[in-house]
Short mmCIF file of C-alpha atoms and ligand atoms in Angstrom, two decimals:
data_model
loop_
_atom_site.label_atom_id
_atom_site.label_comp_id
_atom_site.label_asym_id
_atom_site.label_seq_id
_atom_site.Cartn_x
_atom_site.Cartn_y
_atom_site.Cartn_z
CA UNK A 12 -77.19 -72.57 -119.73
CA UNK A 13 -75.56 -74.78 -122.36
CA UNK A 14 -73.92 -78.11 -121.64
CA UNK A 15 -70.22 -77.72 -120.94
CA UNK A 16 -67.42 -79.41 -119.08
CA UNK A 17 -67.75 -79.49 -115.29
CA UNK A 18 -65.72 -76.61 -113.88
CA UNK A 19 -66.14 -75.04 -110.47
CA UNK A 20 -69.41 -73.19 -110.37
CA UNK A 21 -71.25 -75.11 -113.05
CA UNK A 22 -74.24 -77.31 -112.70
CA UNK A 23 -74.39 -80.97 -113.58
CA UNK A 24 -74.04 -80.99 -117.37
CA UNK A 25 -74.11 -83.31 -120.36
CA UNK A 26 -70.49 -84.46 -120.08
CA UNK A 27 -71.32 -86.00 -116.74
CA UNK A 28 -74.15 -88.10 -118.05
CA UNK A 29 -72.00 -91.09 -118.99
CA UNK A 30 -70.76 -91.29 -115.40
CA UNK A 31 -74.24 -91.48 -113.98
CA UNK A 32 -74.93 -94.85 -112.43
CA UNK A 33 -77.70 -96.89 -114.00
CA UNK A 34 -80.72 -96.93 -111.76
CA UNK A 35 -83.46 -99.47 -112.10
CA UNK A 36 -87.04 -98.25 -112.18
CA UNK A 37 -88.87 -99.36 -109.05
CA UNK A 38 -92.29 -98.98 -110.55
CA UNK A 39 -93.58 -99.71 -114.00
CA UNK A 40 -95.48 -96.98 -115.77
CA UNK A 41 -98.67 -98.93 -116.44
CA UNK A 42 -100.55 -101.24 -114.11
CA UNK A 43 -103.13 -103.85 -114.73
CA UNK A 44 -106.67 -103.24 -113.43
CA UNK A 45 -106.23 -105.83 -110.66
CA UNK A 46 -103.04 -104.16 -109.47
CA UNK A 47 -104.84 -100.83 -109.43
CA UNK A 48 -107.65 -102.35 -107.39
CA UNK A 49 -105.10 -103.74 -104.92
CA UNK A 50 -103.43 -100.34 -104.71
CA UNK A 51 -106.81 -98.78 -103.96
CA UNK A 52 -107.28 -101.21 -101.08
CA UNK A 53 -103.83 -100.67 -99.60
CA UNK A 54 -103.34 -96.98 -100.30
CA UNK A 55 -103.76 -95.86 -96.68
CA UNK A 56 -101.10 -98.20 -95.30
CA UNK A 57 -98.92 -97.37 -98.26
CA UNK A 58 -98.45 -93.76 -97.29
CA UNK A 59 -94.98 -93.07 -95.91
CA UNK A 60 -94.21 -93.25 -92.20
CA UNK A 61 -94.96 -89.95 -90.47
CA UNK A 62 -92.00 -87.54 -90.45
CA UNK A 63 -89.82 -89.89 -92.54
CA UNK A 64 -87.83 -88.28 -95.37
CA UNK A 65 -90.37 -89.76 -97.80
CA UNK A 66 -93.22 -88.22 -95.84
CA UNK A 67 -91.57 -84.79 -95.75
CA UNK A 68 -91.11 -84.95 -99.53
CA UNK A 69 -94.64 -86.26 -100.02
CA UNK A 70 -96.05 -83.15 -98.28
CA UNK A 71 -94.12 -81.00 -100.78
CA UNK A 72 -95.57 -83.03 -103.64
CA UNK A 73 -99.09 -82.58 -102.24
CA UNK A 74 -98.52 -78.82 -101.85
CA UNK A 75 -97.29 -78.56 -105.44
CA UNK A 76 -100.22 -80.51 -106.92
CA UNK A 77 -102.98 -79.42 -104.56
CA UNK A 78 -104.80 -81.62 -102.03
CA UNK A 79 -107.87 -82.07 -104.29
CA UNK A 80 -105.79 -83.34 -107.18
CA UNK A 81 -103.94 -85.74 -104.90
CA UNK A 82 -107.18 -86.99 -103.30
CA UNK A 83 -108.64 -87.66 -106.75
CA UNK A 84 -105.59 -89.61 -107.85
CA UNK A 85 -105.62 -91.66 -104.63
CA UNK A 86 -109.31 -92.29 -105.07
CA UNK A 87 -109.16 -93.47 -108.66
CA UNK A 88 -105.94 -95.41 -108.09
CA UNK A 89 -103.82 -93.52 -110.64
CA UNK A 90 -101.26 -92.23 -108.18
CA UNK A 91 -98.57 -94.56 -109.52
CA UNK A 92 -99.35 -94.10 -113.22
CA UNK A 93 -96.27 -92.12 -114.09
CA UNK A 94 -96.37 -90.39 -117.46
CA UNK A 95 -92.59 -90.91 -117.66
CA UNK A 96 -90.42 -93.85 -118.67
CA UNK A 97 -87.19 -94.80 -116.95
CA UNK A 98 -84.34 -92.70 -118.44
CA UNK A 99 -86.76 -90.46 -120.33
CA UNK A 100 -85.41 -86.95 -120.86
CA UNK A 101 -87.93 -84.25 -120.07
CA UNK A 102 -88.14 -80.48 -120.12
CA UNK A 103 -89.53 -79.10 -116.88
CA UNK A 104 -90.31 -75.87 -115.13
CA UNK A 105 -89.46 -75.61 -111.44
CA UNK A 106 -92.20 -74.40 -109.12
CA UNK A 107 -90.68 -74.61 -105.64
CA UNK A 108 -87.94 -76.01 -103.40
CA UNK A 109 -88.67 -79.04 -101.22
CA UNK A 110 -87.63 -79.22 -97.60
CA UNK A 111 -84.74 -81.49 -98.63
CA UNK A 112 -83.34 -78.74 -100.89
CA UNK A 113 -84.36 -80.39 -104.15
CA UNK A 114 -86.65 -78.71 -106.67
CA UNK A 115 -90.23 -79.65 -107.51
CA UNK A 116 -90.89 -79.28 -111.23
CA UNK A 117 -93.73 -79.88 -113.67
CA UNK A 118 -93.46 -81.07 -117.25
CA UNK A 119 -94.19 -78.42 -119.87
CA UNK A 120 -95.85 -80.99 -122.16
CA UNK A 121 -97.66 -83.18 -119.67
CA UNK A 122 -101.22 -82.31 -118.73
CA UNK A 123 -101.63 -85.08 -116.15
CA UNK A 124 -100.98 -83.97 -112.56
CA UNK A 125 -97.47 -85.15 -111.84
CA UNK A 126 -94.35 -83.66 -110.31
CA UNK A 127 -90.67 -84.32 -110.81
CA UNK A 128 -88.10 -83.92 -108.03
CA UNK A 129 -84.74 -82.68 -109.32
CA UNK A 130 -81.68 -81.59 -107.33
CA UNK A 131 -79.79 -78.31 -107.95
CA UNK A 132 -82.62 -76.57 -109.81
CA UNK A 133 -84.34 -73.38 -108.63
CA UNK A 134 -87.83 -71.89 -108.79
CA UNK A 135 -88.84 -70.40 -112.17
CA UNK A 136 -86.01 -72.22 -113.97
CA UNK A 137 -86.59 -74.18 -117.15
CA UNK A 138 -84.52 -77.36 -116.99
CA UNK A 139 -83.82 -80.61 -118.81
CA UNK A 140 -83.73 -83.69 -116.62
CA UNK A 141 -83.60 -87.47 -116.94
CA UNK A 142 -86.07 -89.62 -115.01
CA UNK A 143 -84.51 -92.37 -112.89
CA UNK A 144 -87.36 -93.46 -110.63
CA UNK A 145 -91.12 -93.19 -110.43
CA UNK A 146 -93.07 -92.94 -107.18
CA UNK A 147 -96.50 -91.83 -105.98
CA UNK A 148 -97.48 -88.79 -108.07
CA UNK A 149 -93.85 -87.86 -108.50
CA UNK A 150 -90.74 -88.99 -110.30
CA UNK A 151 -87.09 -88.45 -109.46
CA UNK A 152 -84.75 -87.11 -112.11
CA UNK A 153 -81.12 -86.04 -112.55
CA UNK A 154 -80.55 -82.49 -113.69
CA UNK A 155 -78.97 -82.49 -117.15
CA UNK A 156 -79.12 -78.83 -118.04
CA UNK A 157 -80.47 -75.54 -116.76
CA UNK A 158 -82.00 -74.20 -119.98
CA UNK A 159 -83.21 -70.91 -118.52
CA UNK A 160 -81.59 -70.01 -115.19
CA UNK A 161 -83.27 -67.80 -112.62
CA UNK A 162 -80.79 -64.88 -112.39
CA UNK A 163 -82.52 -63.55 -109.28
CA UNK A 164 -81.46 -66.64 -107.36
CA UNK A 165 -78.68 -68.45 -109.21
CA UNK A 166 -75.13 -67.12 -109.38
CA UNK A 167 -72.71 -69.87 -110.36
CA UNK A 168 -69.72 -67.71 -109.39
CA UNK A 169 -70.71 -68.31 -105.75
CA UNK A 170 -69.99 -72.03 -106.05
CA UNK A 171 -66.73 -72.94 -104.30
CA UNK A 172 -66.58 -76.68 -104.90
CA UNK A 173 -65.81 -78.32 -108.23
CA UNK A 174 -68.02 -81.24 -107.22
CA UNK A 175 -71.06 -79.15 -106.42
CA UNK A 176 -73.88 -80.49 -108.57
CA UNK A 177 -72.77 -84.12 -108.33
CA UNK A 178 -71.77 -84.64 -104.67
CA UNK A 179 -74.66 -85.31 -102.28
CA UNK A 180 -73.23 -83.05 -99.56
CA UNK A 181 -74.36 -79.51 -100.50
CA UNK A 182 -77.49 -78.23 -102.22
CA UNK A 183 -77.27 -74.44 -102.05
CA UNK A 184 -73.82 -73.15 -103.08
CA UNK A 185 -75.27 -71.19 -106.04
CA UNK A 186 -77.54 -69.19 -103.72
CA UNK A 187 -76.79 -66.04 -101.73
CA UNK A 188 -76.52 -66.68 -98.01
CA UNK A 189 -79.64 -64.62 -97.15
CA UNK A 190 -81.61 -66.73 -99.66
CA UNK A 191 -80.35 -69.92 -98.00
CA UNK A 192 -81.53 -68.60 -94.63
CA UNK A 193 -84.96 -67.69 -96.08
CA UNK A 194 -85.34 -71.19 -97.54
CA UNK A 195 -84.52 -72.70 -94.15
CA UNK A 196 -87.17 -70.53 -92.52
CA UNK A 197 -89.66 -71.88 -95.08
CA UNK A 198 -88.71 -75.42 -94.03
CA UNK A 199 -89.53 -74.59 -90.39
CA UNK A 200 -92.84 -72.96 -91.42
CA UNK A 201 -93.83 -76.03 -93.47
CA UNK A 202 -92.77 -78.44 -90.72
CA UNK A 203 -95.11 -76.83 -88.19
CA UNK A 204 -97.90 -76.64 -90.77
CA UNK A 205 -97.54 -80.27 -91.81
CA UNK A 206 -96.56 -82.10 -88.63
CA UNK A 207 -97.55 -80.19 -85.47
CA UNK A 208 -101.33 -80.77 -85.74
CA UNK A 209 -101.66 -77.29 -84.21
CA UNK A 210 -104.09 -74.71 -85.56
CA UNK A 211 -102.43 -71.67 -87.17
CA UNK A 212 -103.26 -69.39 -84.24
CA UNK A 213 -101.24 -71.62 -81.87
CA UNK A 214 -98.03 -71.40 -83.92
CA UNK A 215 -96.24 -68.06 -83.58
CA UNK A 216 -94.71 -66.42 -86.63
CA UNK A 217 -91.55 -68.37 -87.34
CA UNK A 218 -88.59 -66.06 -86.68
CA UNK A 219 -85.87 -65.42 -89.28
CA UNK A 220 -83.11 -68.03 -89.36
CA UNK A 221 -79.92 -67.07 -87.53
CA UNK A 222 -76.93 -67.49 -89.83
CA UNK A 223 -73.61 -69.15 -89.19
CA UNK A 224 -70.65 -66.76 -88.75
CA UNK A 225 -68.70 -69.05 -91.11
CA UNK A 226 -70.36 -69.97 -94.42
CA UNK A 227 -67.47 -72.18 -95.61
CA UNK A 228 -64.63 -73.84 -93.72
CA UNK A 229 -66.94 -74.44 -90.74
CA UNK A 230 -67.40 -78.23 -90.58
CA UNK A 231 -65.38 -79.72 -87.74
CA UNK A 232 -66.14 -83.32 -88.74
CA UNK A 233 -65.76 -85.13 -92.05
CA UNK A 234 -66.32 -88.83 -92.77
CA UNK A 235 -65.12 -89.68 -96.31
CA UNK A 236 -65.09 -93.34 -97.33
CA UNK A 237 -63.70 -95.76 -99.92
CA UNK A 238 -64.20 -99.36 -101.04
CA UNK A 239 -61.62 -102.17 -101.00
CA UNK A 240 -60.10 -103.05 -104.41
CA UNK A 241 -62.41 -105.04 -106.69
CA UNK A 242 -61.48 -108.76 -106.92
CA UNK A 243 -60.10 -108.47 -110.46
CA UNK A 244 -57.94 -105.40 -109.74
CA UNK A 245 -54.16 -105.89 -109.83
CA UNK A 246 -51.50 -103.62 -108.31
CA UNK A 247 -49.77 -101.59 -111.02
CA UNK A 248 -46.12 -100.54 -111.18
CA UNK A 249 -47.00 -96.87 -111.20
CA UNK A 250 -48.01 -94.92 -108.13
CA UNK A 251 -51.05 -93.46 -109.91
CA UNK A 252 -54.52 -93.77 -108.44
CA UNK A 253 -56.42 -96.56 -110.20
CA UNK A 254 -59.63 -95.41 -111.92
CA UNK A 255 -61.81 -97.67 -109.76
CA UNK A 256 -60.53 -96.14 -106.53
CA UNK A 257 -62.83 -93.38 -105.33
CA UNK A 258 -62.16 -91.77 -101.95
CA UNK A 259 -64.77 -89.23 -100.95
CA UNK A 260 -68.51 -88.85 -100.56
CA UNK A 261 -71.69 -90.20 -102.14
CA UNK A 262 -72.85 -89.05 -105.52
CA UNK A 263 -76.26 -87.35 -105.30
CA UNK A 264 -79.14 -89.83 -105.37
CA UNK A 265 -76.87 -92.90 -105.14
CA UNK A 266 -74.74 -94.86 -102.70
CA UNK A 267 -71.75 -94.69 -105.10
CA UNK A 268 -68.65 -92.95 -103.82
CA UNK A 269 -67.24 -89.99 -105.77
CA UNK A 270 -63.55 -89.21 -105.69
CA UNK A 271 -63.28 -85.90 -103.86
CA UNK A 272 -59.94 -84.39 -102.84
CA UNK A 273 -61.19 -81.67 -100.54
CA UNK A 274 -64.39 -80.31 -99.05
CA UNK A 275 -64.61 -76.50 -98.84
CA UNK A 276 -67.22 -76.56 -96.08
CA UNK A 277 -64.76 -78.40 -93.79
CA UNK A 278 -62.07 -76.64 -91.72
CA UNK A 279 -58.57 -76.25 -93.17
CA UNK A 280 -56.87 -78.67 -90.75
CA UNK A 281 -59.33 -81.37 -91.80
CA UNK A 282 -58.70 -80.75 -95.48
CA UNK A 283 -54.91 -80.74 -94.98
CA UNK A 284 -54.97 -84.04 -93.10
CA UNK A 285 -57.39 -85.63 -95.54
CA UNK A 286 -55.29 -84.58 -98.51
CA UNK A 287 -52.15 -86.28 -97.15
CA UNK A 288 -54.11 -89.34 -95.96
CA UNK A 289 -55.45 -89.84 -99.49
CA UNK A 290 -51.88 -90.27 -100.76
CA UNK A 291 -51.26 -93.01 -98.18
CA UNK A 292 -54.51 -94.79 -99.07
CA UNK A 293 -53.66 -94.71 -102.79
CA UNK A 294 -50.17 -96.18 -102.15
CA UNK A 295 -51.53 -98.92 -99.86
CA UNK A 296 -54.95 -99.64 -101.31
CA UNK A 297 -54.18 -103.34 -101.90
CA UNK A 298 -53.70 -103.80 -98.16
CA UNK A 299 -57.39 -102.99 -97.60
CA UNK A 300 -59.69 -106.01 -97.66
CA UNK A 301 -62.83 -104.03 -96.79
CA UNK A 302 -64.26 -100.59 -97.40
CA UNK A 303 -63.33 -97.97 -94.83
CA UNK A 304 -65.14 -94.97 -93.39
CA UNK A 305 -62.59 -92.39 -92.29
CA UNK A 306 -63.03 -89.86 -89.47
CA UNK A 307 -61.58 -86.36 -89.39
CA UNK A 308 -62.29 -84.11 -86.41
CA UNK A 309 -61.01 -80.60 -85.88
CA UNK A 310 -59.65 -80.28 -82.35
CA UNK A 311 -57.63 -77.84 -80.27
CA UNK A 312 -54.22 -79.06 -79.14
CA UNK A 313 -53.20 -79.13 -75.46
CA UNK A 314 -52.20 -75.43 -75.59
CA UNK A 315 -55.74 -74.54 -76.79
CA UNK A 316 -54.07 -72.33 -79.43
CA UNK A 317 -53.52 -74.58 -82.44
CA UNK A 318 -56.10 -76.56 -84.35
CA UNK A 319 -55.13 -80.15 -85.11
CA UNK A 320 -56.93 -82.98 -86.87
CA UNK A 321 -57.93 -86.09 -84.91
CA UNK A 322 -58.55 -89.30 -86.86
CA UNK A 323 -58.76 -91.95 -84.14
CA UNK A 324 -62.38 -92.69 -83.13
CA UNK A 325 -61.30 -93.24 -79.51
CA UNK A 326 -59.04 -90.18 -79.20
CA UNK A 327 -60.10 -87.11 -77.25
CA UNK A 328 -61.06 -83.91 -79.08
CA UNK A 329 -61.09 -80.48 -77.49
CA UNK A 330 -63.14 -77.41 -78.40
CA UNK A 331 -63.85 -74.02 -76.90
CA UNK A 332 -67.35 -72.56 -76.82
CA UNK A 333 -67.06 -69.01 -75.52
CA UNK A 334 -65.14 -69.26 -72.24
CA UNK A 335 -66.01 -72.94 -71.75
CA UNK A 336 -63.81 -75.84 -72.75
CA UNK A 337 -65.19 -79.17 -73.97
CA UNK A 338 -63.55 -82.53 -74.44
CA UNK A 339 -65.30 -85.44 -76.13
CA UNK A 340 -64.44 -88.78 -77.68
CA UNK A 341 -63.84 -88.28 -81.42
CA UNK A 342 -66.29 -91.04 -82.38
CA UNK A 343 -69.14 -89.63 -80.26
CA UNK A 344 -71.58 -86.79 -80.92
CA UNK A 345 -70.46 -83.17 -80.87
CA UNK A 346 -72.02 -80.30 -82.86
CA UNK A 347 -70.17 -79.95 -86.18
CA UNK A 348 -70.05 -76.18 -86.57
CA UNK A 349 -68.12 -74.51 -83.75
CA UNK A 350 -68.59 -71.00 -85.16
CA UNK A 351 -72.33 -71.00 -84.42
CA UNK A 352 -72.25 -72.54 -80.93
CA UNK A 353 -71.87 -69.26 -79.00
CA UNK A 354 -74.79 -67.64 -80.90
CA UNK A 355 -76.86 -70.83 -80.39
CA UNK A 356 -76.21 -71.27 -76.67
CA UNK A 357 -76.59 -67.50 -76.05
CA UNK A 358 -79.91 -67.54 -77.90
CA UNK A 359 -81.14 -70.42 -75.72
CA UNK A 360 -80.03 -68.54 -72.58
CA UNK A 361 -81.83 -65.35 -73.70
CA UNK A 362 -84.95 -67.32 -74.60
CA UNK A 363 -85.02 -68.86 -71.12
CA UNK A 364 -84.42 -65.53 -69.40
CA UNK A 365 -86.18 -62.89 -71.53
CA UNK A 366 -85.33 -59.20 -71.02
CA UNK A 367 -88.42 -58.63 -68.87
CA UNK A 368 -87.68 -61.31 -66.30
CA UNK A 369 -90.31 -62.77 -64.08
CA UNK A 370 -90.09 -62.18 -60.35
CA UNK A 371 -89.29 -65.81 -59.91
CA UNK A 372 -86.79 -66.88 -62.60
CA UNK A 373 -85.95 -70.59 -62.99
CA UNK A 374 -83.13 -71.96 -60.87
CA UNK A 375 -82.89 -75.58 -62.07
CA UNK A 376 -81.94 -76.94 -65.49
CA UNK A 377 -82.52 -80.44 -66.85
CA UNK A 378 -80.50 -81.17 -70.02
CA UNK A 379 -82.02 -84.26 -71.64
CA UNK A 380 -80.02 -85.89 -74.47
CA UNK A 381 -77.08 -83.85 -73.12
CA UNK A 382 -74.18 -85.36 -75.12
CA UNK A 383 -70.93 -84.16 -73.57
CA UNK A 384 -72.73 -81.35 -71.77
CA UNK A 385 -72.80 -78.49 -74.30
CA UNK A 386 -76.00 -76.85 -73.03
CA UNK A 387 -75.73 -77.95 -69.40
CA UNK A 388 -72.25 -76.46 -69.06
CA UNK A 389 -72.68 -73.26 -71.11
CA UNK A 390 -75.93 -72.46 -69.27
CA UNK A 391 -74.72 -73.55 -65.82
CA UNK A 392 -73.74 -70.03 -64.62
CA UNK A 393 -77.43 -69.07 -64.77
CA UNK A 394 -78.76 -71.94 -62.62
CA UNK A 395 -78.17 -73.16 -59.10
CA UNK A 396 -78.61 -76.84 -60.03
CA UNK A 397 -78.13 -78.70 -63.33
CA UNK A 398 -78.82 -82.35 -64.24
CA UNK A 399 -77.97 -83.99 -67.57
CA UNK A 400 -78.83 -87.38 -69.02
CA UNK A 401 -77.59 -89.12 -72.13
CA UNK A 402 -77.50 -92.66 -73.55
CA UNK A 403 -73.81 -92.74 -74.48
CA UNK A 404 -71.49 -93.68 -71.59
CA UNK A 405 -68.56 -92.04 -73.43
CA UNK A 406 -70.47 -88.77 -73.68
CA UNK A 407 -71.47 -88.87 -70.00
CA UNK A 408 -67.85 -89.48 -68.97
CA UNK A 409 -66.91 -86.49 -71.17
CA UNK A 410 -69.69 -84.32 -69.69
CA UNK A 411 -68.54 -85.11 -66.14
CA UNK A 412 -64.95 -84.30 -67.09
CA UNK A 413 -66.10 -81.09 -68.83
CA UNK A 414 -67.81 -79.95 -65.63
CA UNK A 415 -64.44 -80.41 -63.85
CA UNK A 416 -62.49 -78.69 -66.62
CA UNK A 417 -64.80 -75.69 -66.28
CA UNK A 418 -64.60 -75.70 -62.46
CA UNK A 419 -68.30 -76.35 -61.95
CA UNK A 420 -68.80 -77.81 -58.46
CA UNK A 421 -69.99 -81.44 -58.26
CA UNK A 422 -72.81 -80.35 -55.93
CA UNK A 423 -74.19 -78.11 -58.67
CA UNK A 424 -74.06 -80.34 -61.76
CA UNK A 425 -74.65 -84.06 -62.25
CA UNK A 426 -74.65 -86.24 -65.35
CA UNK A 427 -76.01 -89.74 -65.62
CA UNK A 428 -76.06 -92.33 -68.40
CA UNK A 429 -79.44 -93.67 -69.41
CA UNK A 430 -82.56 -93.19 -71.46
CA UNK A 431 -83.68 -89.55 -71.37
CA UNK A 432 -87.04 -90.45 -69.79
CA UNK A 433 -85.20 -91.78 -66.71
CA UNK A 434 -84.23 -88.23 -65.71
CA UNK A 435 -87.69 -87.46 -64.37
CA UNK A 436 -87.33 -90.10 -61.65
CA UNK A 437 -84.12 -88.43 -60.43
CA UNK A 438 -85.21 -84.79 -60.24
CA UNK A 439 -87.91 -85.16 -57.60
CA UNK A 440 -86.43 -82.25 -55.62
CA UNK A 441 -86.51 -79.90 -58.67
CA UNK A 442 -89.58 -77.70 -58.32
CA UNK A 443 -91.31 -77.76 -61.74
CA UNK A 444 -92.10 -74.02 -61.51
CA UNK A 445 -88.41 -73.30 -61.09
CA UNK A 446 -87.15 -75.76 -63.71
CA UNK A 447 -86.22 -75.47 -67.37
CA UNK A 448 -86.15 -78.65 -69.43
CA UNK A 449 -83.82 -78.53 -72.43
CA UNK A 450 -84.34 -81.29 -75.00
CA UNK A 451 -81.95 -81.98 -77.88
CA UNK A 452 -82.84 -85.47 -79.13
CA UNK A 453 -81.54 -87.33 -82.20
CA UNK A 454 -83.36 -86.95 -85.56
CA UNK A 455 -86.17 -89.33 -84.63
CA UNK A 456 -87.27 -86.98 -81.83
CA UNK A 457 -88.67 -87.95 -78.40
CA UNK A 458 -90.51 -91.20 -77.74
CA UNK A 459 -94.00 -91.28 -76.22
CA UNK A 460 -92.68 -92.39 -72.83
CA UNK A 461 -90.48 -89.30 -72.65
CA UNK A 462 -93.36 -87.01 -73.65
CA UNK A 463 -95.69 -88.61 -71.07
CA UNK A 464 -93.14 -88.06 -68.32
CA UNK A 465 -92.47 -84.51 -69.47
CA UNK A 466 -96.22 -83.86 -69.21
CA UNK A 467 -96.36 -85.38 -65.75
CA UNK A 468 -93.36 -83.31 -64.56
CA UNK A 469 -94.75 -80.14 -66.19
CA UNK A 470 -91.92 -77.64 -65.73
CA UNK A 471 -92.38 -73.95 -66.46
CA UNK A 472 -90.19 -73.76 -69.60
CA UNK A 473 -89.22 -76.33 -72.22
CA UNK A 474 -86.58 -75.48 -74.83
CA UNK A 475 -86.57 -78.00 -77.67
CA UNK A 476 -83.45 -77.92 -79.88
CA UNK A 477 -83.53 -80.21 -82.89
CA UNK A 478 -81.67 -81.06 -86.09
CA UNK A 479 -84.98 -82.43 -87.45
CA UNK A 480 -87.65 -79.75 -87.36
CA UNK A 481 -90.29 -82.23 -88.60
CA UNK A 482 -90.07 -84.51 -85.55
CA UNK A 483 -89.71 -81.41 -83.39
CA UNK A 484 -92.99 -80.02 -84.77
CA UNK A 485 -94.68 -83.41 -84.21
CA UNK A 486 -93.47 -83.60 -80.58
CA UNK A 487 -94.26 -79.96 -79.79
CA UNK A 488 -97.76 -80.51 -81.17
CA UNK A 489 -98.21 -83.59 -78.95
CA UNK A 490 -97.13 -81.63 -75.86
CA UNK A 491 -99.35 -78.62 -76.58
CA UNK A 492 -102.37 -80.68 -77.56
CA UNK A 493 -102.10 -82.88 -74.48
CA UNK A 494 -102.40 -79.92 -72.09
CA UNK A 495 -104.93 -78.15 -74.34
CA UNK A 496 -107.25 -81.14 -74.09
CA UNK A 497 -107.23 -81.10 -70.31
CA UNK A 498 -110.19 -79.38 -68.69
CA UNK A 499 -108.30 -77.44 -66.04
CA UNK A 500 -104.77 -76.43 -65.28
CA UNK A 501 -101.98 -74.59 -67.02
CA UNK A 502 -101.38 -75.20 -70.72
CA UNK A 503 -98.16 -75.29 -72.70
CA UNK A 504 -97.97 -72.58 -75.34
CA UNK A 505 -95.44 -72.27 -78.13
CA UNK A 506 -93.71 -68.98 -77.46
CA UNK A 507 -91.20 -68.92 -80.31
CA UNK A 508 -89.63 -71.04 -83.03
CA UNK A 509 -86.48 -70.11 -84.91
CA UNK A 510 -84.11 -71.87 -87.24
CA UNK A 511 -80.35 -71.82 -86.75
CA UNK A 512 -78.01 -72.48 -89.61
CA UNK A 513 -75.50 -75.02 -88.42
CA UNK A 514 -74.98 -76.32 -91.95
CA UNK A 515 -74.46 -73.51 -94.54
CA UNK A 516 -74.58 -74.53 -98.23
CA UNK A 517 -76.83 -77.47 -97.34
CA UNK A 518 -80.61 -77.70 -96.89
CA UNK A 519 -80.33 -78.78 -93.23
CA UNK A 520 -81.67 -76.55 -90.49
CA UNK A 521 -81.50 -76.72 -86.70
CA UNK A 522 -84.60 -75.45 -84.93
CA UNK A 523 -85.11 -74.01 -81.44
CA UNK A 524 -88.66 -74.01 -80.02
CA UNK A 525 -89.52 -72.41 -76.68
CA UNK A 526 -92.58 -73.68 -74.76
CA UNK A 527 -93.98 -72.06 -71.63
CA UNK A 528 -96.56 -73.31 -69.19
CA UNK A 529 -99.14 -70.55 -68.72
C1 SAM B 29 -78.41 -84.21 -81.24
S1 SAM B 29 -77.41 -84.94 -80.01
C2 SAM B 29 -77.36 -83.63 -78.83
C3 SAM B 29 -76.23 -83.70 -77.83
C4 SAM B 29 -75.97 -82.42 -77.05
N1 SAM B 29 -77.17 -81.76 -76.62
C5 SAM B 29 -75.09 -81.47 -77.82
O1 SAM B 29 -75.60 -80.46 -78.34
O2 SAM B 29 -73.88 -81.74 -77.95
C6 SAM B 29 -78.48 -86.13 -79.36
C7 SAM B 29 -77.87 -86.96 -78.26
O3 SAM B 29 -78.91 -87.82 -77.76
C8 SAM B 29 -78.31 -89.04 -77.37
N2 SAM B 29 -79.42 -90.00 -77.29
C9 SAM B 29 -80.00 -90.72 -78.29
N3 SAM B 29 -81.05 -91.42 -77.82
C10 SAM B 29 -81.15 -91.15 -76.50
C11 SAM B 29 -82.04 -91.55 -75.47
N4 SAM B 29 -83.04 -92.40 -75.72
N5 SAM B 29 -81.86 -91.06 -74.25
C12 SAM B 29 -80.84 -90.21 -73.97
N6 SAM B 29 -79.96 -89.78 -74.91
C13 SAM B 29 -80.12 -90.24 -76.17
C14 SAM B 29 -77.26 -89.28 -78.42
O4 SAM B 29 -76.25 -90.14 -77.92
C15 SAM B 29 -76.74 -87.85 -78.67
O5 SAM B 29 -75.64 -87.57 -77.86
#
């Protein structure tokens, strides 16, 4: 693919290079012997924090180079001896896709073991890239040109956003949707391999990823941002947007804002509102003394027929999930892809109550990290008693109101504000054999206190929903290994794991794991 001007459907090309921000190298290419010796001494503590983004990427680097090669480099202290200079242009061949959606590539001319992480490139492609940072056994680079595309994977006519290839939001617009779903399954497979500490025979075959009914126009929340005018900027007589004013989203690999007029993965009411708000911001930019992060939420109006856009953090949003209605405070958590919520909640229901039901199905549901009650309320018809817990007071108020809106009796469903681990002290009358625990924590996963209490409570089924499959795999491994190591008693087994695509065109994947006590 030759360098050409950036039109919709094209990758990051030469014309864009001058706009690229200058990045400082964090590591120098060569180190003195004493620095190498120090590195050798500190290498263990240097490794990234478990399950951090750096750690997830590091596991991809290790897989690409091979554990032996990595061990050798760590041993002889050459793991930071990058063969590349800052801003060096290199020709590379892509070997695989990392869990963050970026490509892992190797230099065609470099014999030393080293990888380069480059966004928007695909396996088997020959690319030209420019190094902007060196790290342990890998460098980061911007994609300059796809020299030889992989026609089996890449089809630029699929790309729907003119900023794809420079905006940090999406990674996969050039791929078919089935390929995106396959890549997300690979992420789940790798997460359990790398972070669960479970032997292969204890992890079931990861099921195919369930797709989102909407592949574009699905995002019900957008948060574009802009900076206040620079000190030297002066208002002009014209109404034109000054060059320094960028309203939009971050450029890939940077914290610089790109000017972006619309986002095709967001719903139409959000894009309409954002488009007119941009005009107002441009006209009034000199009234802003600080940068602003905007909020756009798709909501139903009072008639439940029309979609409207809510921009006030404190306003109430309304959404339907199947026959259930949900209200929540715009600034609080609610899943961002309404189109997939019926498939997701139905899947969880069917996983709890499989076709061949036991003679004694569960009757009680605990929804930990319940937000405004999505799982508690959609699953409530199948249980006699439901209890939810959540840290955010706003979300708990919303969950309580949502129970009323959906005519669920107060005697059947209760919500309380607090740390998730506190729920176990309040469900003493829930028989563990008759109870399902649903967990949907934030990206960092569950803390050890929660896992200890879960193990003490020991209910028959645990369904773990997560937007971070790496921390999910870590936590599931802790739960299974804890019961496995006990001499007697029932053990938790991992019955199924499956990805759900809540975020088409991006590398993110939601994962649902089902654990049973047998
Ligand atoms: C991924 S959201 C899931 C919310 C809900 N299950 C849903 O699908 O709408 C995670 C929720 O956990 C809450 N949270 C974070 N830390 C918590 C904690 N320590 N205890 C209880 N809730 C927590 C957040 O406020 C957020 O609402």
